[in-house]
mmCIF file of C-alpha atoms in Angstrom:
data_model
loop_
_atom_site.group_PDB
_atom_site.id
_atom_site.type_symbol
_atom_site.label_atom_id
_atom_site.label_comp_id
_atom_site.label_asym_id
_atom_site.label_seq_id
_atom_site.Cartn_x
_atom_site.Cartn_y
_atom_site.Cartn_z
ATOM 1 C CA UNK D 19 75.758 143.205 103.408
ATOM 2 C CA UNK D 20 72.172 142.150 103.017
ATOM 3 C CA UNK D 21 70.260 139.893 105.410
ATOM 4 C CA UNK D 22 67.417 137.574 103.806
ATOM 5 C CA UNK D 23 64.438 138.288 104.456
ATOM 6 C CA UNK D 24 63.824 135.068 106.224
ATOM 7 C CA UNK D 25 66.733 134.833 108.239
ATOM 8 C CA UNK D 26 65.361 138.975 109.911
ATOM 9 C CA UNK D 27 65.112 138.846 113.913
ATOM 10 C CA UNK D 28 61.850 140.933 114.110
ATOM 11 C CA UNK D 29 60.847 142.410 117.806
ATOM 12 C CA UNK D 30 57.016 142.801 117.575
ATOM 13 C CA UNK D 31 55.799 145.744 119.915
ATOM 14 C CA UNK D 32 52.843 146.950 120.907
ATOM 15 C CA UNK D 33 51.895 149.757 123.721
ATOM 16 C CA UNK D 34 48.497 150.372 125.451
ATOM 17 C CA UNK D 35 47.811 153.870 127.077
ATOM 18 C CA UNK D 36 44.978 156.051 127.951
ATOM 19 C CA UNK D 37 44.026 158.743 124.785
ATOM 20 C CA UNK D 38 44.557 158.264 121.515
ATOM 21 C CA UNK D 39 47.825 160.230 121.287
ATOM 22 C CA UNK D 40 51.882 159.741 122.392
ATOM 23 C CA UNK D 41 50.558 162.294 125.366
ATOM 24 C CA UNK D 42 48.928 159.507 127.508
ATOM 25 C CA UNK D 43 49.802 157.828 129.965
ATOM 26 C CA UNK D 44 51.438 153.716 129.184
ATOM 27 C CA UNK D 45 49.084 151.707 130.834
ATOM 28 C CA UNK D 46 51.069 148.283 129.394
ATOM 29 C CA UNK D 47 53.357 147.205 126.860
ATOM 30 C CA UNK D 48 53.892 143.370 125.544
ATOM 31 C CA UNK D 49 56.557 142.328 123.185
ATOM 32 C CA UNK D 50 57.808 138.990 121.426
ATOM 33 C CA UNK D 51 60.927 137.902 119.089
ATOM 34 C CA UNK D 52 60.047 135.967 116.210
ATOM 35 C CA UNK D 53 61.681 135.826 112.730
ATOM 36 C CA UNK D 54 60.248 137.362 109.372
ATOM 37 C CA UNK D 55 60.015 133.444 108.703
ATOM 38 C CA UNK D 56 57.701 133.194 111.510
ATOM 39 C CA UNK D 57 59.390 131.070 113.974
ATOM 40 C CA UNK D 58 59.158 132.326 117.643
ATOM 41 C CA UNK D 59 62.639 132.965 119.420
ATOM 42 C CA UNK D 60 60.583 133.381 122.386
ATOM 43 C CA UNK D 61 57.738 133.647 124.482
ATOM 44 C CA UNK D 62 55.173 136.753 124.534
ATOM 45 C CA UNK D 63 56.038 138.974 127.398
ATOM 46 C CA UNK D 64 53.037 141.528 128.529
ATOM 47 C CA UNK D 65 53.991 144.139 131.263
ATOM 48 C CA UNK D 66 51.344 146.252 133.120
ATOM 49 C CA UNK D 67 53.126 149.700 133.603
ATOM 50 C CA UNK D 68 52.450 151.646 137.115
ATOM 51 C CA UNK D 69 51.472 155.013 136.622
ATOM 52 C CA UNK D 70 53.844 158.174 137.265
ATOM 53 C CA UNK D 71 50.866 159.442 139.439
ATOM 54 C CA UNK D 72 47.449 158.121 140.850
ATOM 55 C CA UNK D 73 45.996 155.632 138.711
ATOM 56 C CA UNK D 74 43.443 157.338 135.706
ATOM 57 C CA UNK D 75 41.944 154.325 134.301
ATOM 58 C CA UNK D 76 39.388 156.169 131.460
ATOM 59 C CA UNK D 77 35.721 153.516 131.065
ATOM 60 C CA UNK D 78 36.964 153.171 127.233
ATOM 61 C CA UNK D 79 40.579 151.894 128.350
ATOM 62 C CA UNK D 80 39.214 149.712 131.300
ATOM 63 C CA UNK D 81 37.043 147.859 128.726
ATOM 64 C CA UNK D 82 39.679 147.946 125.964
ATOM 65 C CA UNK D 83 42.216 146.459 128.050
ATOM 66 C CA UNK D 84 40.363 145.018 130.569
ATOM 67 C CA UNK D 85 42.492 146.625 133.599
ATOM 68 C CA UNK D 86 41.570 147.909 137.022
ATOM 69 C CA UNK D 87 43.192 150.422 138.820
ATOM 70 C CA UNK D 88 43.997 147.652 141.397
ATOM 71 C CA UNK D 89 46.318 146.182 138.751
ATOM 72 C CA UNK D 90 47.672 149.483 138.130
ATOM 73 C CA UNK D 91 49.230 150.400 141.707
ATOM 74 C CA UNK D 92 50.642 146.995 142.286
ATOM 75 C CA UNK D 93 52.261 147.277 138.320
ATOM 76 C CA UNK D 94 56.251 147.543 138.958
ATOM 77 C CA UNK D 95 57.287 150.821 137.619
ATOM 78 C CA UNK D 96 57.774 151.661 134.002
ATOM 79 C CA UNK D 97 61.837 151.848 134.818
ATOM 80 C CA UNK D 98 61.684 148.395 135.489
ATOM 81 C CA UNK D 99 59.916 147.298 132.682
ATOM 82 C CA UNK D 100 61.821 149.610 130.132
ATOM 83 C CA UNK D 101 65.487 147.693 132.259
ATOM 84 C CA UNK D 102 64.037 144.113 131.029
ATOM 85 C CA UNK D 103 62.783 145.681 127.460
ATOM 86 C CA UNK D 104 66.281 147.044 126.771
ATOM 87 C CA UNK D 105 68.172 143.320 128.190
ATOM 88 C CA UNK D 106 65.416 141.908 125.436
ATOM 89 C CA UNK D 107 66.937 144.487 123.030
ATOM 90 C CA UNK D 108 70.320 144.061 123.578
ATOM 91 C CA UNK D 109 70.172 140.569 123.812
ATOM 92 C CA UNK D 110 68.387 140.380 120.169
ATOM 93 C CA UNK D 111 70.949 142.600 118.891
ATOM 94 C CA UNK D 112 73.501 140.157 119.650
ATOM 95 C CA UNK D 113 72.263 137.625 118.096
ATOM 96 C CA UNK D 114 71.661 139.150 114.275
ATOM 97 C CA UNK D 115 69.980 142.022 112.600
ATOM 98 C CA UNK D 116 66.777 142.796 113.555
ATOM 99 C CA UNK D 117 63.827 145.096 113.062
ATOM 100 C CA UNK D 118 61.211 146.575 115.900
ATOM 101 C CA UNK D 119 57.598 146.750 114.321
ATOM 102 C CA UNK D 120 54.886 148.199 115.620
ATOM 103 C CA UNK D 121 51.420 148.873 114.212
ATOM 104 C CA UNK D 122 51.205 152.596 114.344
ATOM 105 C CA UNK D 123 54.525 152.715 115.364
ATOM 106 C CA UNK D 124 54.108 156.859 115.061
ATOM 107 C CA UNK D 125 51.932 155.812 118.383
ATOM 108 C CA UNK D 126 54.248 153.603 119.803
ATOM 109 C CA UNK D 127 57.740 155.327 119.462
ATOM 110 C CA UNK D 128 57.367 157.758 122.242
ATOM 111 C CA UNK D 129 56.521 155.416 124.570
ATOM 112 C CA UNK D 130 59.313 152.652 123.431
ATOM 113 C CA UNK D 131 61.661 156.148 123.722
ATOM 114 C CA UNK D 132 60.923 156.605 127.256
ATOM 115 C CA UNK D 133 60.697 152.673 128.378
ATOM 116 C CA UNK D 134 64.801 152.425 127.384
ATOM 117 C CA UNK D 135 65.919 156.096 127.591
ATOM 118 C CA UNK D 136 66.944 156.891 124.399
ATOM 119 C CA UNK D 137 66.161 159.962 123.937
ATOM 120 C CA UNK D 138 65.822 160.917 120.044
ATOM 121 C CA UNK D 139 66.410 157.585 118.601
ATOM 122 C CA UNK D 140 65.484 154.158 119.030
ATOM 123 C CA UNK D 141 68.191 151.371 119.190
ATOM 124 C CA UNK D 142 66.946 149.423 116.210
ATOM 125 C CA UNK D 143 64.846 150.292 113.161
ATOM 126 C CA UNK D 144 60.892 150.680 114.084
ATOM 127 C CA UNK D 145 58.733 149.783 110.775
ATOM 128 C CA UNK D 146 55.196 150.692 110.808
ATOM 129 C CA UNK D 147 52.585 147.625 109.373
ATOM 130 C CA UNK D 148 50.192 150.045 109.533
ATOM 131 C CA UNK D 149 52.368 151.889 107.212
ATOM 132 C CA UNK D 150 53.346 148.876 105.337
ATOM 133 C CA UNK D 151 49.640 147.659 104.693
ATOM 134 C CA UNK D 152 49.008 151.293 103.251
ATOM 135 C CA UNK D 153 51.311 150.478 100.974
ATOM 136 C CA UNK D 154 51.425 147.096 100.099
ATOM 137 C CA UNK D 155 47.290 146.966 99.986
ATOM 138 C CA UNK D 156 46.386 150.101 98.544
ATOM 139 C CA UNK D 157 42.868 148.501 97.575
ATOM 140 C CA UNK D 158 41.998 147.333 101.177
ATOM 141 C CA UNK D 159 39.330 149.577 102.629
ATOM 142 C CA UNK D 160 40.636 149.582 106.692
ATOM 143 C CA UNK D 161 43.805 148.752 107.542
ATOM 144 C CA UNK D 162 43.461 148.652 111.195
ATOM 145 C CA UNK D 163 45.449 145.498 112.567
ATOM 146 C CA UNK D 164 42.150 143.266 112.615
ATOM 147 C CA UNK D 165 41.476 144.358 109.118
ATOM 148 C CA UNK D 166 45.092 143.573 107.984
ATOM 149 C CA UNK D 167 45.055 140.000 110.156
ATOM 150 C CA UNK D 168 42.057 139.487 108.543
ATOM 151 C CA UNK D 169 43.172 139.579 104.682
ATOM 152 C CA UNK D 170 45.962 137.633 105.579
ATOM 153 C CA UNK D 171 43.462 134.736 106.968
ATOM 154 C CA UNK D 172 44.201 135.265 110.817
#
């Protein structure tokens, strides 16, 4: 049976962590509900994520996300934040179905993975916009998320 597009419980994700590959370390992840309509189910929830060993905090990913290693050792730990991710999950999957997306959601997937333990797969469907703007707008140049926000007047 097929859902309208309108009526689509999206969970938009998005993961910080030091390095530009799944092999860093989750410094914070933030999250909202909102529908492919664009009304927001909810409020935008952003979680700093305590290391699994003494803080790193690279100069590119201090001024990127404008922590400080003070922030990271008081951070609750990442089991914590991946117990209320997966109550926002299950509690969205209740309701209708839904979609996860993620720009670079190749970046993101390991990460969301970890946060609610599930191993190989994700509970819900993970869409890429990075991958969607590739394909949707072959002629624009970048398709980084400010590039993409951009075109579409944000």
């Amino acid at each position: 049976m097929a859902t309208a597009l309108a009526r689509l419980d999206i969970l938009a994700l998005d993961c910080q962590a030091t390095g530009a590959s799944p092999g860093g370390q989750l410094l914070e992840v933030g999250w909202a509900r909102s529908t492919a309509a664009g009304a927001m189910d909810s409020e935008l929830e952003s979680h700093v994520v305590a290391p699994d060993g003494p803080p790193r905090l690279p100069r590119r990913e201090r001024e990127l996300t404008g922590l400080s290693a003070r922030e990271l050792k008081a951070a609750p730990p990442k089991e914590q934040i991946g117990a209320r991710l997966a109550a926002v999950v299950h509690e969205a999957g209740a309701c209708r179905p839904w979609v996860g997306v993620a720009h670079f959601a190749r970046f993101e997937e390991p990460y969301l993975r970890t946060l609610l333990s599930a191993g190989d797969a994700l509970p819900f469907e993970l869409l890429c916009t990075h991958e969607l703007a590739r394909r949707l707008l072959p002629s624009l140049p970048r398709r980084g998320l400010r590039a993409v926000a951009g075109y579409l007047g944000h």
